Structures are given as C-alpha cells and as structure tokens.
PDB file of C-alpha atoms in Angstrom:
ATOM      1  CA  LYS A   1     138.099 149.209-122.177  1.00  0.00           C
ATOM      2  CA  PRO A   2     136.733 147.924-118.216  1.00  0.00           C
ATOM      3  CA  ARG A   3     139.380 146.550-115.722  1.00  0.00           C
ATOM      4  CA  ALA A   4     138.655 142.606-115.415  1.00  0.00           C
ATOM      5  CA  GLY A   5     136.882 142.561-111.314  1.00  0.00           C
ATOM      6  CA  LEU A   6     135.014 145.126-111.174  1.00  0.00           C
ATOM      7  CA  GLU A   7     131.989 144.184-111.278  1.00  0.00           C
ATOM      8  CA  ASN A   8     128.835 146.732-109.613  1.00  0.00           C
ATOM      9  CA  GLU A   9     126.222 145.366-108.399  1.00  0.00           C
ATOM     10  CA  ASP A  10     124.044 143.824-111.007  1.00  0.00           C
ATOM     11  CA  GLY A  11     126.866 141.082-112.274  1.00  0.00           C
ATOM     12  CA  GLY A  12     127.996 143.833-114.578  1.00  0.00           C
ATOM     13  CA  VAL A  13     131.214 145.443-115.071  1.00  0.00           C
ATOM     14  CA  ALA A  14     132.165 149.275-113.785  1.00  0.00           C
ATOM     15  CA  GLU A  15     132.964 150.851-116.539  1.00  0.00           C
ATOM     16  CA  THR A  16     135.485 152.584-114.321  1.00  0.00           C
ATOM     17  CA  LEU A  17     136.933 151.958-111.166  1.00  0.00           C
ATOM     18  CA  ASN A  18     135.853 155.103-109.600  1.00  0.00           C
ATOM     19  CA  GLU A  19     131.783 154.386-110.111  1.00  0.00           C
ATOM     20  CA  LYS A  20     132.559 151.008-107.844  1.00  0.00           C
ATOM     21  CA  ASP A  21     133.999 153.363-105.513  1.00  0.00           C
ATOM     22  CA  LEU A  22     132.062 156.068-105.278  1.00  0.00           C
ATOM     23  CA  HIS A  23     128.538 153.542-105.013  1.00  0.00           C
ATOM     24  CA  GLY A  24     128.919 152.983-101.033  1.00  0.00           C
ATOM     25  CA  LEU A  25     130.013 156.565-100.651  1.00  0.00           C
ATOM     26  CA  ARG A  26     126.800 157.722-102.511  1.00  0.00           C
ATOM     27  CA  ILE A  27     124.687 155.479-100.892  1.00  0.00           C
ATOM     28  CA  TYR A  28     126.476 156.550 -97.109  1.00  0.00           C
ATOM     29  CA  LEU A  29     125.338 160.091 -98.462  1.00  0.00           C
ATOM     30  CA  GLN A  30     122.021 159.579 -98.867  1.00  0.00           C
ATOM     31  CA  ARG A  31     120.944 157.779 -96.523  1.00  0.00           C
ATOM     32  CA  GLU A  32     122.778 160.967 -94.047  1.00  0.00           C
ATOM     33  CA  GLU A  33     121.222 163.390 -95.805  1.00  0.00           C
ATOM     34  CA  VAL A  34     118.330 161.844 -94.617  1.00  0.00           C
ATOM     35  CA  ALA A  35     118.975 161.439 -91.450  1.00  0.00           C
ATOM     36  CA  LEU A  36     119.884 165.042 -91.270  1.00  0.00           C
ATOM     37  CA  ARG A  37     116.581 166.236 -92.529  1.00  0.00           C
ATOM     38  CA  ALA A  38     114.253 164.909 -89.767  1.00  0.00           C
ATOM     39  CA  GLU A  39     116.920 165.785 -87.257  1.00  0.00           C
ATOM     40  CA  ALA A  40     116.264 169.001 -88.832  1.00  0.00           C
ATOM     41  CA  LYS A  41     112.578 168.991 -88.170  1.00  0.00           C
ATOM     42  CA  GLN A  42     113.096 167.844 -84.632  1.00  0.00           C
ATOM     43  CA  THR A  43     115.583 170.597 -83.816  1.00  0.00           C
ATOM     44  CA  LEU A  44     113.490 173.454 -85.807  1.00  0.00           C
ATOM     45  CA  ASN A  45     109.864 171.715 -84.726  1.00  0.00           C
ATOM     46  CA  HIS A  46     111.020 171.173 -80.737  1.00  0.00           C
ATOM     47  CA  GLU A  47     114.301 171.833 -80.021  1.00  0.00           C
ATOM     48  CA  LEU A  48     114.010 175.058 -80.757  1.00  0.00           C
ATOM     49  CA  ILE A  49     110.390 176.816 -79.743  1.00  0.00           C
ATOM     50  CA  ASP A  50     111.590 174.481 -76.486  1.00  0.00           C
ATOM     51  CA  LEU A  51     114.446 176.644 -75.968  1.00  0.00           C
ATOM     52  CA  ILE A  52     112.348 179.993 -76.766  1.00  0.00           C
ATOM     53  CA  GLU A  53     110.087 179.159 -74.165  1.00  0.00           C
ATOM     54  CA  ALA A  54     112.864 178.030 -71.377  1.00  0.00           C
ATOM     55  CA  CYS A  55     114.881 181.401 -72.429  1.00  0.00           C
ATOM     56  CA  LYS A  56     111.407 183.341 -71.783  1.00  0.00           C
ATOM     57  CA  ASN A  57     110.608 181.830 -68.700  1.00  0.00           C
ATOM     58  CA  LEU A  58     114.738 182.650 -67.423  1.00  0.00           C
ATOM     59  CA  VAL A  59     113.717 186.705 -67.975  1.00  0.00           C
ATOM     60  CA  GLU A  60     111.859 186.533 -65.827  1.00  0.00           C
ATOM     61  CA  LYS A  61     113.644 184.719 -63.641  1.00  0.00           C
ATOM     62  CA  THR A  62     116.864 187.184 -64.315  1.00  0.00           C
ATOM     63  CA  VAL A  63     114.969 190.558 -64.199  1.00  0.00           C
ATOM     64  CA  ALA A  64     113.447 189.659 -60.399  1.00  0.00           C
ATOM     65  CA  GLN A  65     117.138 189.341 -58.880  1.00  0.00           C
ATOM     66  CA  GLU A  66     117.850 192.213 -57.002  1.00  0.00           C
ATOM     67  CA  SER A  67     122.008 191.529 -57.774  1.00  0.00           C
ATOM     68  CA  PHE A  68     124.106 189.610 -59.816  1.00  0.00           C
ATOM     69  CA  SER A  69     125.342 188.106 -55.739  1.00  0.00           C
ATOM     70  CA  ALA A  70     121.637 187.381 -55.521  1.00  0.00           C
ATOM     71  CA  ALA A  71     121.219 186.172 -58.949  1.00  0.00           C
ATOM     72  CA  LEU A  72     124.364 183.859 -58.584  1.00  0.00           C
ATOM     73  CA  LYS A  73     123.117 182.533 -54.922  1.00  0.00           C
ATOM     74  CA  ALA A  74     119.813 181.587 -56.105  1.00  0.00           C
ATOM     75  CA  GLY A  75     121.279 179.779 -59.225  1.00  0.00           C
ATOM     76  CA  VAL A  76     119.867 181.920 -61.872  1.00  0.00           C
ATOM     77  CA  VAL A  77     123.058 182.735 -63.402  1.00  0.00           C
ATOM     78  CA  LYS A  78     123.897 179.282 -63.733  1.00  0.00           C
ATOM     79  CA  GLN A  79     121.212 178.513 -65.377  1.00  0.00           C
ATOM     80  CA  VAL A  80     121.055 181.665 -67.782  1.00  0.00           C
ATOM     81  CA  ARG A  81     124.883 180.463 -68.394  1.00  0.00           C
ATOM     82  CA  GLU A  82     123.114 176.723 -69.464  1.00  0.00           C
ATOM     83  CA  GLN A  83     120.891 178.245 -72.114  1.00  0.00           C
ATOM     84  CA  LEU A  84     123.402 180.671 -73.341  1.00  0.00           C
ATOM     85  CA  ARG A  85     125.513 177.392 -73.969  1.00  0.00           C
ATOM     86  CA  ALA A  86     122.526 175.866 -75.675  1.00  0.00           C
ATOM     87  CA  CYS A  87     121.776 178.454 -78.091  1.00  0.00           C
ATOM     88  CA  TYR A  88     125.298 178.289 -78.955  1.00  0.00           C
ATOM     89  CA  ARG A  89     125.432 174.822 -79.614  1.00  0.00           C
ATOM     90  CA  LEU A  90     121.984 175.282 -81.669  1.00  0.00           C
ATOM     91  CA  GLY A  91     123.456 177.895 -83.724  1.00  0.00           C
ATOM     92  CA  VAL A  92     126.049 175.586 -84.598  1.00  0.00           C
ATOM     93  CA  ARG A  93     124.119 172.862 -85.509  1.00  0.00           C
ATOM     94  CA  LEU A  94     121.995 175.388 -87.563  1.00  0.00           C
ATOM     95  CA  GLU A  95     124.246 177.507 -89.480  1.00  0.00           C
ATOM     96  CA  SER A  96     126.935 174.067 -90.185  1.00  0.00           C
ATOM     97  CA  TRP A  97     123.215 172.627 -91.583  1.00  0.00           C
ATOM     98  CA  LEU A  98     122.131 175.753 -93.513  1.00  0.00           C
ATOM     99  CA  ILE A  99     125.393 175.944 -95.168  1.00  0.00           C
ATOM    100  CA  THR A 100     126.477 172.213 -96.416  1.00  0.00           C
ATOM    101  CA  TYR A 101     123.173 170.984 -97.101  1.00  0.00           C
ATOM    102  CA  GLN A 102     121.227 173.809 -97.988  1.00  0.00           C
ATOM    103  CA  PRO A 103     123.258 174.974-100.854  1.00  0.00           C
ATOM    104  CA  PRO A 104     121.509 177.678-102.815  1.00  0.00           C
ATOM    105  CA  LEU A 105     119.607 177.303-106.011  1.00  0.00           C
ATOM    106  CA  SER A 106     122.157 180.355-107.565  1.00  0.00           C
ATOM    107  CA  ALA A 107     125.108 177.521-106.297  1.00  0.00           C
ATOM    108  CA  GLY A 108     123.266 174.141-107.975  1.00  0.00           C
ATOM    109  CA  GLY A 109     121.473 173.625-105.096  1.00  0.00           C
ATOM    110  CA  ASN A 110     117.559 171.993-105.530  1.00  0.00           C
ATOM    111  CA  VAL A 111     115.742 174.351-102.688  1.00  0.00           C
ATOM    112  CA  GLY A 112     113.505 176.416-103.761  1.00  0.00           C
ATOM    113  CA  VAL A 113     114.137 180.072-102.242  1.00  0.00           C
ATOM    114  CA  SER A 114     115.860 182.877-103.163  1.00  0.00           C
ATOM    115  CA  ALA A 115     119.748 182.867-102.054  1.00  0.00           C
ATOM    116  CA  GLU A 116     118.372 186.337-100.593  1.00  0.00           C
ATOM    117  CA  VAL A 117     116.114 184.417 -98.717  1.00  0.00           C
ATOM    118  CA  GLN A 118     119.027 181.796 -97.792  1.00  0.00           C
ATOM    119  CA  GLU A 119     121.111 184.629 -96.353  1.00  0.00           C
ATOM    120  CA  GLY A 120     118.667 186.463 -94.447  1.00  0.00           C
ATOM    121  CA  ILE A 121     117.456 183.345 -92.342  1.00  0.00           C
ATOM    122  CA  TYR A 122     121.676 182.196 -92.253  1.00  0.00           C
ATOM    123  CA  GLN A 123     121.863 185.470 -91.036  1.00  0.00           C
ATOM    124  CA  ASN A 124     119.503 185.351 -88.137  1.00  0.00           C
ATOM    125  CA  VAL A 125     120.960 181.736 -87.206  1.00  0.00           C
ATOM    126  CA  HIS A 126     124.643 183.615 -87.250  1.00  0.00           C
ATOM    127  CA  THR A 127     122.965 186.279 -84.737  1.00  0.00           C
ATOM    128  CA  MET A 128     121.168 184.409 -82.502  1.00  0.00           C
ATOM    129  CA  THR A 129     124.940 182.248 -81.968  1.00  0.00           C
ATOM    130  CA  VAL A 130     127.416 185.311 -82.675  1.00  0.00           C
ATOM    131  CA  GLY A 131     125.517 186.618 -79.487  1.00  0.00           C
ATOM    132  CA  SER A 132     125.378 183.923 -77.710  1.00  0.00           C
ATOM    133  CA  SER A 133     128.731 183.143 -77.813  1.00  0.00           C
ATOM    134  CA  ASP A 134     129.344 187.627 -77.118  1.00  0.00           C
ATOM    135  CA  ALA A 135     127.064 186.880 -73.930  1.00  0.00           C
ATOM    136  CA  LEU A 136     128.942 184.053 -72.816  1.00  0.00           C
ATOM    137  CA  HIS A 137     132.109 186.302 -72.534  1.00  0.00           C
ATOM    138  CA  ARG A 138     131.031 189.042 -71.307  1.00  0.00           C
ATOM    139  CA  MET A 139     129.172 187.169 -68.243  1.00  0.00           C
ATOM    140  CA  LEU A 140     132.194 185.290 -67.798  1.00  0.00           C
ATOM    141  CA  ALA A 141     134.488 188.882 -67.891  1.00  0.00           C
ATOM    142  CA  PHE A 142     131.405 189.674 -65.221  1.00  0.00           C
ATOM    143  CA  GLU A 143     132.429 187.469 -63.102  1.00  0.00           C
ATOM    144  CA  ARG A 144     136.002 187.688 -62.879  1.00  0.00           C
ATOM    145  CA  GLU A 145     135.983 190.767 -62.637  1.00  0.00           C
ATOM    146  CA  HIS A 146     133.733 190.862 -59.468  1.00  0.00           C
ATOM    147  CA  ALA A 147     134.876 187.698 -57.786  1.00  0.00           C
TER     148      ALA A 147
END
C-alpha cells in the first residue's frame, strides 16, 4: 500500500518511496548522458585531431634540435611536456567515457559494437594514456639526471 504524501508528477500516488526518489536521479542522468555524448563528439572530432596535428608539428621541432640543452633553451622541452600532459588528460577522459558510458552488448549495453572491438578501442586509448604518462616520467628523470 502506498504511503500518504508520496505523489508523483501526474498527481497520483507513487507506488514506492524508491520510485519518487529515483525520478529526479533518472532525469539528471539522462541530461548528463546527452551532455557527455555531445562532449565525446567534440573530443573525438576536434580535440583529438588538433592534438595529433600539434604532435606532428612538435616532432619536426624536436628532431631539429641538436641536443637536450638546445631543446631546453629553445622551449621545445616545455612544449613536449605540455603536449604529453594533454595526451594523458585526453586519454584519461576517453578511458573514463569508454568504461563508464559504453558498456558492451555482452554486459547489457546497447552499443551495436562487439565487445572485442570495444576492447580494441579501449586498449588503443589506454596505450596512449600509459605511453604519455611513461614519457613524462622518463622526461622528468632525464632532466633530473642531467640538470
């Protein structure tokens, strides 16, 4: 029997306390999912491509340096560090999005992509994240060793 005072939006009495409590949460999650999907499109279609182009340009600058000291003086080391941080942050965001909001069909998700394909996509993103983090750590160790 429904408890008194628990009315839903239609003016009827909610069947359980949980139904009323979860209604607001469901609306919030739906809004967040729509915003997240829009953000993911922005990330994939613009940020990722911009980051790739910036890294390509930075490779040319880096290769042109004669030594680490020259690269440090020219500001190339700082630029490399900034791009590695950007790659790491983007990788973390993409990993979070893939894990949290795109469950495979085998796990009850509604994405029409097989678990194997999703796992492959995740592994590529994870490799970018780990590689960026590792490069930052190696760079810091090199700088400390040759400071």
